[in-house]
Short mmCIF file of C-alpha atoms in Angstrom, two decimals:
data_model
loop_
_atom_site.label_atom_id
_atom_site.label_comp_id
_atom_site.label_asym_id
_atom_site.label_seq_id
_atom_site.Cartn_x
_atom_site.Cartn_y
_atom_site.Cartn_z
CA UNK A 1 61.96 -10.11 17.61
CA UNK A 2 59.71 -10.61 14.58
CA UNK A 3 58.90 -14.12 13.48
CA UNK A 4 60.53 -14.93 10.16
CA UNK A 5 58.15 -16.07 7.42
CA UNK A 6 59.32 -18.85 5.14
CA UNK A 7 59.28 -17.70 1.52
CA UNK A 8 60.15 -19.34 -1.77
CA UNK A 9 60.78 -17.44 -5.01
CA UNK A 10 59.75 -18.88 -8.38
CA UNK A 11 61.18 -17.67 -11.67
CA UNK A 12 58.62 -16.99 -14.40
CA UNK A 13 61.15 -17.80 -17.14
CA UNK A 14 62.87 -21.06 -16.18
CA UNK A 15 60.59 -22.23 -13.37
CA UNK A 16 63.44 -22.78 -10.89
CA UNK A 17 62.90 -22.09 -7.18
CA UNK A 18 65.39 -20.27 -4.98
CA UNK A 19 65.26 -19.02 -1.38
CA UNK A 20 67.29 -15.80 -1.52
CA UNK A 21 65.89 -12.63 -3.02
CA UNK A 22 68.49 -11.21 -5.42
CA UNK A 23 66.24 -9.24 -7.74
CA UNK A 24 66.80 -11.76 -10.52
CA UNK A 25 66.88 -15.53 -11.01
CA UNK A 26 70.17 -17.19 -9.94
CA UNK A 27 69.75 -19.98 -12.55
CA UNK A 28 68.96 -18.07 -15.76
CA UNK A 29 69.80 -14.52 -14.66
CA UNK A 30 66.47 -13.08 -15.79
CA UNK A 31 64.19 -10.70 -13.88
CA UNK A 32 60.40 -10.66 -13.18
CA UNK A 33 60.32 -13.34 -10.49
CA UNK A 34 57.22 -13.92 -8.40
CA UNK A 35 56.84 -14.66 -4.69
CA UNK A 36 55.09 -17.67 -3.13
CA UNK A 37 54.26 -17.68 0.58
CA UNK A 38 54.08 -21.05 2.29
CA UNK A 39 52.88 -22.19 5.64
CA UNK A 40 49.75 -19.94 5.85
CA UNK A 41 46.16 -20.95 6.51
CA UNK A 42 44.60 -18.31 4.28
CA UNK A 43 43.95 -20.69 1.41
CA UNK A 44 43.20 -23.78 3.43
CA UNK A 45 40.30 -25.93 2.21
CA UNK A 46 39.09 -26.31 5.80
CA UNK A 47 36.61 -23.51 6.74
CA UNK A 48 37.57 -21.33 9.69
CA UNK A 49 34.01 -21.21 11.07
CA UNK A 50 32.35 -23.96 13.06
CA UNK A 51 28.91 -25.43 12.53
CA UNK A 52 26.27 -24.31 15.02
CA UNK A 53 25.57 -26.95 17.65
CA UNK A 54 21.78 -26.62 17.23
CA UNK A 55 19.83 -25.82 14.09
CA UNK A 56 16.38 -26.60 12.71
CA UNK A 57 16.33 -29.66 10.53
CA UNK A 58 14.62 -29.17 7.14
CA UNK A 59 11.40 -31.14 6.71
CA UNK A 60 9.38 -32.08 3.60
CA UNK A 61 6.79 -29.44 2.83
CA UNK A 62 3.98 -32.01 2.56
CA UNK A 63 4.59 -33.01 6.18
CA UNK A 64 3.95 -29.51 7.53
CA UNK A 65 0.47 -29.32 9.11
CA UNK A 66 -1.85 -26.69 7.65
CA UNK A 67 -2.52 -23.67 9.84
CA UNK A 68 -6.23 -23.69 10.60
CA UNK A 69 -5.92 -20.98 13.25
CA UNK A 70 -9.10 -18.99 13.54
CA UNK A 71 -8.74 -15.30 12.77
CA UNK A 72 -9.52 -12.73 15.41
CA UNK A 73 -12.37 -10.39 14.50
CA UNK A 74 -11.70 -6.70 15.06
CA UNK A 75 -15.41 -6.02 15.50
CA UNK A 76 -15.35 -3.75 12.41
CA UNK A 77 -16.60 -5.65 9.37
CA UNK A 78 -14.98 -3.23 6.91
CA UNK A 79 -11.58 -3.56 8.58
CA UNK A 80 -11.89 -7.35 8.72
CA UNK A 81 -12.56 -7.38 4.97
CA UNK A 82 -9.45 -5.28 4.26
CA UNK A 83 -7.38 -7.64 6.43
CA UNK A 84 -8.67 -10.63 4.50
CA UNK A 85 -11.12 -11.92 7.11
CA UNK A 86 -9.77 -10.64 10.42
CA UNK A 87 -6.57 -10.44 12.47
CA UNK A 88 -4.21 -13.38 12.00
CA UNK A 89 -2.62 -14.50 15.31
CA UNK A 90 1.05 -13.53 15.45
CA UNK A 91 0.80 -11.02 12.60
CA UNK A 92 2.50 -7.61 12.53
CA UNK A 93 0.43 -4.87 10.88
CA UNK A 94 1.57 -1.38 9.91
CA UNK A 95 -0.92 1.48 9.51
CA UNK A 96 0.53 4.53 7.76
CA UNK A 97 -1.01 7.95 7.30
CA UNK A 98 -0.51 11.68 7.51
CA UNK A 99 -0.39 13.38 10.90
CA UNK A 100 -3.90 14.24 12.04
CA UNK A 101 -5.69 11.90 9.65
CA UNK A 102 -7.04 9.82 12.56
CA UNK A 103 -4.69 6.87 13.17
CA UNK A 104 -4.93 7.17 16.96
CA UNK A 105 -8.71 7.51 16.69
CA UNK A 106 -8.80 4.33 14.60
CA UNK A 107 -6.85 2.54 17.33
CA UNK A 108 -9.40 3.51 19.98
CA UNK A 109 -12.27 2.58 17.66
CA UNK A 110 -10.84 -0.91 17.20
CA UNK A 111 -10.25 -1.09 20.97
CA UNK A 112 -13.89 -0.22 21.63
CA UNK A 113 -15.08 -3.05 19.37
CA UNK A 114 -12.62 -5.57 20.83
CA UNK A 115 -13.45 -4.65 24.42
CA UNK A 116 -17.13 -5.25 23.73
CA UNK A 117 -16.14 -8.84 22.86
CA UNK A 118 -14.39 -9.23 26.23
CA UNK A 119 -10.88 -8.91 24.77
CA UNK A 120 -7.88 -7.40 26.57
CA UNK A 121 -6.03 -4.61 24.73
CA UNK A 122 -2.53 -3.26 25.38
CA UNK A 123 -2.02 0.27 24.04
CA UNK A 124 1.61 1.53 23.84
CA UNK A 125 1.55 5.31 23.30
CA UNK A 126 4.96 6.84 22.65
CA UNK A 127 3.73 10.05 21.05
CA UNK A 128 1.13 11.13 23.60
CA UNK A 129 1.07 10.98 27.37
CA UNK A 130 -1.35 8.76 29.24
CA UNK A 131 -3.42 11.81 30.18
CA UNK A 132 -3.78 12.89 26.54
CA UNK A 133 -4.87 9.43 25.43
CA UNK A 134 -7.27 9.32 28.38
CA UNK A 135 -8.95 12.52 27.24
CA UNK A 136 -9.57 11.08 23.78
CA UNK A 137 -10.78 7.79 25.24
CA UNK A 138 -13.22 9.65 27.49
CA UNK A 139 -14.54 11.66 24.54
CA UNK A 140 -15.08 8.44 22.57
CA UNK A 141 -16.42 6.61 25.64
CA UNK A 142 -13.73 3.93 25.48
CA UNK A 143 -13.10 3.57 29.22
CA UNK A 144 -12.62 0.01 30.44
CA UNK A 145 -10.33 -1.99 32.71
CA UNK A 146 -9.57 -4.23 29.71
CA UNK A 147 -7.80 -1.35 27.94
CA UNK A 148 -4.27 -1.16 29.38
CA UNK A 149 -2.21 1.94 28.58
CA UNK A 150 1.57 2.39 28.72
CA UNK A 151 4.00 5.10 27.57
CA UNK A 152 7.00 2.75 27.31
CA UNK A 153 9.38 3.50 24.41
CA UNK A 154 12.08 0.82 24.78
CA UNK A 155 11.42 -2.07 22.40
CA UNK A 156 12.86 -4.72 24.75
CA UNK A 157 10.61 -3.57 27.61
CA UNK A 158 7.57 -3.64 25.36
CA UNK A 159 8.41 -7.21 24.33
CA UNK A 160 8.65 -8.26 28.00
CA UNK A 161 5.42 -6.41 28.80
CA UNK A 162 3.52 -8.24 26.04
CA UNK A 163 4.67 -11.61 27.38
CA UNK A 164 3.72 -10.73 30.95
CA UNK A 165 0.32 -9.10 30.28
CA UNK A 166 -0.72 -11.59 27.54
CA UNK A 167 -3.27 -9.29 25.80
CA UNK A 168 -5.39 -10.30 22.83
CA UNK A 169 -4.15 -7.37 20.73
CA UNK A 170 -1.30 -4.83 21.00
CA UNK A 171 -1.19 -1.29 19.58
CA UNK A 172 2.06 0.65 19.18
CA UNK A 173 1.60 4.36 18.44
CA UNK A 174 3.99 4.97 16.79
CA UNK A 175 6.97 2.90 15.66
CA UNK A 176 8.99 6.11 15.09
CA UNK A 177 9.06 6.74 18.86
CA UNK A 178 10.60 3.39 19.86
CA UNK A 179 14.30 2.79 20.52
CA UNK A 180 16.62 -0.04 21.49
CA UNK A 181 18.85 0.62 24.48
CA UNK A 182 21.92 -0.92 22.85
CA UNK A 183 21.84 1.47 19.89
CA UNK A 184 23.14 5.06 20.12
CA UNK A 185 20.93 6.30 17.27
CA UNK A 186 17.99 8.59 17.89
CA UNK A 187 14.41 7.35 17.67
CA UNK A 188 13.05 7.44 14.13
CA UNK A 189 16.33 6.75 12.34
CA UNK A 190 16.50 3.91 9.82
CA UNK A 191 18.58 1.72 12.15
CA UNK A 192 16.18 2.18 15.07
CA UNK A 193 13.15 1.59 12.86
CA UNK A 194 14.55 -1.65 11.50
CA UNK A 195 15.74 -3.01 14.84
CA UNK A 196 12.60 -2.07 16.80
CA UNK A 197 10.34 -3.51 14.12
CA UNK A 198 12.37 -6.73 14.21
CA UNK A 199 11.86 -6.96 17.99
CA UNK A 200 8.08 -6.51 17.60
CA UNK A 201 7.99 -9.04 14.75
CA UNK A 202 9.79 -11.69 16.81
CA UNK A 203 7.51 -10.95 19.76
CA UNK A 204 4.37 -11.37 17.66
CA UNK A 205 5.56 -14.66 16.13
CA UNK A 206 6.73 -16.04 19.47
CA UNK A 207 3.61 -15.17 21.48
CA UNK A 208 0.98 -15.50 18.74
CA UNK A 209 -0.41 -12.05 19.66
CA UNK A 210 -1.19 -9.70 16.73
CA UNK A 211 0.49 -6.29 16.91
CA UNK A 212 -0.73 -3.19 15.08
CA UNK A 213 1.70 -0.29 14.86
CA UNK A 214 1.27 3.12 13.28
CA UNK A 215 3.84 4.92 11.16
CA UNK A 216 4.34 8.37 9.70
CA UNK A 217 4.59 9.01 5.97
CA UNK A 218 6.93 11.22 3.96
CA UNK A 219 6.02 14.24 1.86
CA UNK A 220 5.65 11.93 -1.13
CA UNK A 221 3.06 9.85 0.73
CA UNK A 222 5.25 6.79 1.36
CA UNK A 223 5.80 5.31 4.81
CA UNK A 224 8.87 6.91 6.39
CA UNK A 225 11.98 4.74 6.58
CA UNK A 226 12.82 3.98 2.88
CA UNK A 227 10.70 0.80 2.62
CA UNK A 228 12.51 -0.61 5.68
CA UNK A 229 9.24 -1.29 7.47
CA UNK A 230 7.12 -2.50 4.57
CA UNK A 231 9.14 -5.60 3.77
CA UNK A 232 9.38 -6.64 7.44
CA UNK A 233 5.70 -6.54 8.39
CA UNK A 234 2.92 -8.89 7.29
CA UNK A 235 0.34 -6.27 6.32
CA UNK A 236 0.59 -2.61 5.30
CA UNK A 237 -2.50 -0.39 5.49
CA UNK A 238 -2.72 3.23 4.37
CA UNK A 239 -5.16 5.51 6.17
CA UNK A 240 -6.04 8.24 3.68
CA UNK A 241 -8.23 11.29 3.64
CA UNK A 242 -8.21 15.05 3.65
CA UNK A 243 -8.15 16.45 7.18
CA UNK A 244 -10.84 18.91 6.08
CA UNK A 245 -13.03 16.08 4.80
CA UNK A 246 -14.90 13.80 7.19
CA UNK A 247 -14.46 10.63 5.09
CA UNK A 248 -11.43 8.38 5.64
CA UNK A 249 -10.23 5.54 3.40
CA UNK A 250 -8.31 2.53 4.71
CA UNK A 251 -6.51 0.70 1.91
CA UNK A 252 -4.38 -2.48 1.98
CA UNK A 253 -1.23 -2.21 -0.15
CA UNK A 254 0.42 -5.37 1.19
CA UNK A 255 -1.24 -8.37 2.77
CA UNK A 256 0.29 -11.81 3.23
CA UNK A 257 -3.04 -13.20 4.38
CA UNK A 258 -5.54 -11.66 1.95
CA UNK A 259 -6.21 -9.59 -1.14
CA UNK A 260 -4.30 -6.38 -1.85
CA UNK A 261 -6.15 -3.18 -2.68
CA UNK A 262 -9.30 -3.71 -0.62
CA UNK A 263 -10.82 -0.49 0.63
CA UNK A 264 -12.71 0.39 3.81
CA UNK A 265 -14.54 3.70 4.22
CA UNK A 266 -14.98 5.45 7.58
CA UNK A 267 -16.71 8.65 8.55
CA UNK A 268 -15.05 10.90 11.12
CA UNK A 269 -17.57 12.00 13.75
CA UNK A 270 -17.19 13.78 17.07
CA UNK A 271 -17.63 10.48 18.89
CA UNK A 272 -15.05 8.66 16.72
CA UNK A 273 -14.95 6.75 13.45
CA UNK A 274 -18.03 5.14 11.96
CA UNK A 275 -18.06 2.50 9.23
CA UNK A 276 -19.66 3.58 5.95
CA UNK A 277 -21.30 0.59 4.28
CA UNK A 278 -23.44 2.60 1.85
CA UNK A 279 -20.68 3.81 -0.49
CA UNK A 280 -23.17 5.23 -2.96
CA UNK A 281 -23.56 8.35 -0.84
CA UNK A 282 -19.78 8.73 -0.61
CA UNK A 283 -18.64 8.33 -4.21
CA UNK A 284 -21.85 9.21 -6.08
CA UNK A 285 -23.63 12.55 -5.73
CA UNK A 286 -27.37 12.67 -6.43
CA UNK A 287 -27.19 16.48 -6.81
CA UNK A 288 -25.36 16.18 -10.16
CA UNK A 289 -28.01 14.01 -11.83
CA UNK A 290 -29.14 15.61 -15.07
CA UNK A 291 -26.10 17.93 -15.24
CA UNK A 292 -23.39 17.78 -17.88
CA UNK A 293 -19.90 16.54 -17.11
CA UNK A 294 -20.91 13.75 -14.72
CA UNK A 295 -20.66 10.02 -15.57
CA UNK A 296 -21.03 6.86 -13.45
CA UNK A 297 -18.46 4.07 -13.75
CA UNK A 298 -17.00 1.22 -11.69
CA UNK A 299 -13.49 0.48 -10.46
CA UNK A 300 -12.08 -2.61 -8.76
CA UNK A 301 -10.33 -2.18 -5.42
CA UNK A 302 -8.86 -5.48 -4.25
CA UNK A 303 -11.63 -8.06 -4.16
CA UNK A 304 -14.54 -5.65 -4.49
CA UNK A 305 -15.95 -3.23 -7.05
CA UNK A 306 -16.88 0.37 -6.29
CA UNK A 307 -19.28 2.61 -8.15
CA UNK A 308 -17.69 6.01 -8.71
CA UNK A 309 -18.74 9.31 -10.23
CA UNK A 310 -16.34 10.84 -12.75
CA UNK A 311 -16.69 14.59 -13.18
CA UNK A 312 -15.19 16.92 -15.79
CA UNK A 313 -15.34 20.64 -16.42
CA UNK A 314 -14.42 21.98 -19.86
CA UNK A 315 -14.33 25.75 -20.31
CA UNK A 316 -12.75 28.32 -22.59
CA UNK A 317 -9.29 29.28 -21.38
CA UNK A 318 -8.15 32.82 -20.68
CA UNK A 319 -4.51 31.82 -20.95
CA UNK A 320 -2.25 31.21 -23.92
CA UNK A 321 -1.84 27.58 -22.88
CA UNK A 322 -4.81 25.48 -21.81
CA UNK A 323 -4.61 23.81 -18.39
CA UNK A 324 -5.17 20.14 -17.58
CA UNK A 325 -5.75 19.24 -13.91
CA UNK A 326 -7.18 16.15 -12.21
CA UNK A 327 -8.04 15.22 -8.61
CA UNK A 328 -8.53 11.47 -8.37
CA UNK A 329 -7.65 10.28 -11.89
CA UNK A 330 -4.10 10.53 -13.20
CA UNK A 331 -3.46 13.96 -14.73
CA UNK A 332 -1.24 12.46 -17.43
CA UNK A 333 -4.06 10.13 -18.41
CA UNK A 334 -6.45 13.09 -18.63
CA UNK A 335 -4.05 14.89 -21.01
CA UNK A 336 -3.70 11.78 -23.18
CA UNK A 337 -7.45 11.15 -23.43
CA UNK A 338 -8.13 14.79 -24.26
CA UNK A 339 -5.69 14.50 -27.18
CA UNK A 340 -7.41 11.32 -28.40
CA UNK A 341 -10.82 13.05 -28.33
CA UNK A 342 -9.51 16.06 -30.22
CA UNK A 343 -7.87 13.98 -32.95
CA UNK A 344 -10.53 11.34 -33.60
CA UNK A 345 -13.77 13.17 -32.75
CA UNK A 346 -12.79 16.56 -34.13
CA UNK A 347 -13.51 18.65 -30.99
CA UNK A 348 -11.17 21.61 -30.43
CA UNK A 349 -10.10 21.02 -26.86
CA UNK A 350 -6.75 22.81 -27.21
CA UNK A 351 -8.56 26.09 -26.57
CA UNK A 352 -10.22 24.83 -23.37
CA UNK A 353 -9.18 24.19 -19.79
CA UNK A 354 -10.08 20.67 -18.65
CA UNK A 355 -10.49 19.73 -14.99
CA UNK A 356 -11.21 16.16 -13.85
CA UNK A 357 -12.39 14.88 -10.49
CA UNK A 358 -13.60 11.76 -8.68
CA UNK A 359 -16.37 12.44 -6.17
CA UNK A 360 -15.55 11.57 -2.56
CA UNK A 361 -11.80 12.19 -2.79
CA UNK A 362 -10.98 8.71 -4.14
CA UNK A 363 -7.58 8.25 -5.82
CA UNK A 364 -7.72 5.73 -8.68
CA UNK A 365 -5.28 4.88 -11.46
CA UNK A 366 -7.13 2.24 -13.48
CA UNK A 367 -7.42 2.00 -17.30
CA UNK A 368 -11.06 0.85 -17.01
CA UNK A 369 -11.91 4.44 -16.05
CA UNK A 370 -10.75 5.84 -19.43
CA UNK A 371 -14.13 5.65 -21.15
CA UNK A 372 -15.84 7.42 -18.25
CA UNK A 373 -13.26 10.23 -18.35
CA UNK A 374 -13.81 10.66 -22.10
CA UNK A 375 -17.59 10.62 -21.66
CA UNK A 376 -17.46 13.26 -18.91
CA UNK A 377 -15.24 15.51 -21.05
CA UNK A 378 -17.59 15.16 -24.04
CA UNK A 379 -20.62 15.79 -21.83
CA UNK A 380 -19.17 18.99 -20.41
CA UNK A 381 -17.85 20.22 -23.77
CA UNK A 382 -21.13 19.68 -25.63
CA UNK A 383 -23.34 20.66 -22.64
CA UNK A 384 -25.25 17.40 -22.99
CA UNK A 385 -25.86 15.43 -19.77
CA UNK A 386 -25.64 11.65 -19.61
CA UNK A 387 -28.97 9.85 -19.60
CA UNK A 388 -30.28 8.85 -16.20
CA UNK A 389 -29.37 5.30 -15.16
CA UNK A 390 -26.49 5.02 -17.65
CA UNK A 391 -22.86 4.05 -16.89
CA UNK A 392 -19.68 3.35 -18.89
CA UNK A 393 -16.73 0.99 -18.45
CA UNK A 394 -13.73 0.58 -20.74
CA UNK A 395 -10.12 1.35 -21.62
CA UNK A 396 -9.39 3.76 -24.47
CA UNK A 397 -6.44 3.26 -26.83
CA UNK A 398 -4.40 5.91 -28.63
CA UNK A 399 -6.27 5.32 -31.88
CA UNK A 400 -9.68 5.87 -30.27
CA UNK A 401 -10.55 2.19 -29.87
CA UNK A 402 -12.27 0.84 -26.74
CA UNK A 403 -10.45 -2.12 -25.23
CA UNK A 404 -11.63 -4.91 -22.94
CA UNK A 405 -11.23 -4.71 -19.17
CA UNK A 406 -11.10 -7.32 -16.43
CA UNK A 407 -13.66 -8.45 -13.83
CA UNK A 408 -16.59 -7.02 -15.78
CA UNK A 409 -19.21 -9.21 -14.05
CA UNK A 410 -18.13 -7.91 -10.65
CA UNK A 411 -18.40 -4.33 -11.88
CA UNK A 412 -21.84 -4.86 -13.39
CA UNK A 413 -23.23 -6.36 -10.19
CA UNK A 414 -21.99 -3.31 -8.27
CA UNK A 415 -23.56 -0.92 -10.80
CA UNK A 416 -26.82 -2.87 -10.65
CA UNK A 417 -26.84 -2.37 -6.89
CA UNK A 418 -26.76 1.43 -7.25
CA UNK A 419 -29.63 1.55 -9.74
CA UNK A 420 -27.81 1.54 -13.09
CA UNK A 421 -29.97 0.13 -15.90
CA UNK A 422 -27.78 0.58 -19.01
CA UNK A 423 -24.04 0.08 -19.30
CA UNK A 424 -21.74 0.91 -22.24
CA UNK A 425 -18.73 -1.39 -22.27
CA UNK A 426 -16.20 -2.86 -24.76
CA UNK A 427 -17.51 -5.35 -27.31
CA UNK A 428 -14.64 -7.65 -26.40
CA UNK A 429 -16.23 -8.27 -23.00
CA UNK A 430 -19.65 -9.31 -24.33
CA UNK A 431 -18.70 -12.96 -24.92
CA UNK A 432 -17.80 -13.58 -21.27
CA UNK A 433 -20.88 -11.94 -19.74
CA UNK A 434 -23.99 -13.53 -18.36
CA UNK A 435 -27.30 -11.76 -18.70
CA UNK A 436 -28.21 -9.62 -15.71
CA UNK A 437 -31.97 -9.21 -15.25
CA UNK A 438 -33.09 -5.60 -15.57
CA UNK A 439 -29.81 -4.36 -17.07
CA UNK A 440 -29.12 -3.54 -20.73
CA UNK A 441 -25.58 -4.03 -22.03
CA UNK A 442 -24.38 -1.96 -25.01
CA UNK A 443 -21.10 -3.05 -26.61
CA UNK A 444 -18.96 -0.42 -28.34
CA UNK A 445 -15.60 -0.60 -30.11
CA UNK A 446 -14.74 3.10 -30.63
CA UNK A 447 -15.28 6.47 -28.96
CA UNK A 448 -17.59 7.69 -31.72
CA UNK A 449 -20.18 5.09 -30.64
CA UNK A 450 -20.80 6.94 -27.34
CA UNK A 451 -23.49 9.11 -28.98
CA UNK A 452 -26.33 7.08 -27.47
CA UNK A 453 -25.06 7.82 -23.96
CA UNK A 454 -26.13 11.48 -23.97
CA UNK A 455 -29.57 13.08 -23.90
#
């Protein structure tokens, strides 16, 4: 037998209550009554949940001791710089890159440097078997009892293994191969990625052991897993480079413990990866000196400045519509700057194909490179090379004006280090500059003032 619920009916017209439903009010005889239910707990002011028996009491922020924990050096100075000074204990780091770019090789290179310091490394390889990793380690001469290898793919087992082994650093290659036993989803799905990353994050924070995990990227170049991984981890590094090119770039796009945008350059050799500290031979070609279409400039990547070589090729088109293509700079920016040159300097570029490039395969989207792009286009179009030892820095507006850029002193010091003697830059930056011995600074305010740059 069903339990009878006590109900009271309230008339909207006269406000009288009655207990029998008759379709209309018994007092005034009108319709449109409403129903009130009594005796329920649905609208009770007392919450149905109970307070947890144990929780962390909030404390004043000024009473929290500062974390003076010493960072752990990876043994690679370029990598330490990208990380902001080294590996922070308890941090979770994600390294993303295309298949075959060298992520697993980078892991063994870091292991080699850490082992030489007497550190213990735990390498979790879910993509390759132990025998396959052993072949690569033998080729790179990274054979040591301090390098422990496992092919475990269950996140809970890896967490227990880290606590038992107590290594100085853990590698997980890759996060897309891990699963949690309690979940029915396949490895690599969004749910598995999120849950497995959370397990590794809690393990790193609890044990104080840094964990570096690799991750695949999508066709668009973003780390697979719709940003699920990037917001969970402490640091995100992108390992870039053409598989046909022997230079590799390691860039920080997120770093809770250092600057964002710092860049490390490695050279892929048969014996492994080698740090490239002389970037001049990577991003500047000495073979193009004295040739038209080549200009030296400087860009800022994170906390450092890089000298780069901007190249342009302008030639008569054989098609009804001229082409605009760029490798390194933004193609849309190249199209815009070509239109500015044609309008304000009177050169007929609509009849020419224009191709732009940054030497060394660097990808940069920075307004301070505008003036160098314009100078390289003008140099190639007029067949007049840039004078030796000259460089340009500046942003170009839609009316042909040259605008100020940031961190000019840092850029000039970098250009001075590669042998640049004369720099064309915006007049708006002259007031903030200090004199640099042996370097001449030429301030300009419009594109037409670039005439002194060419031979």
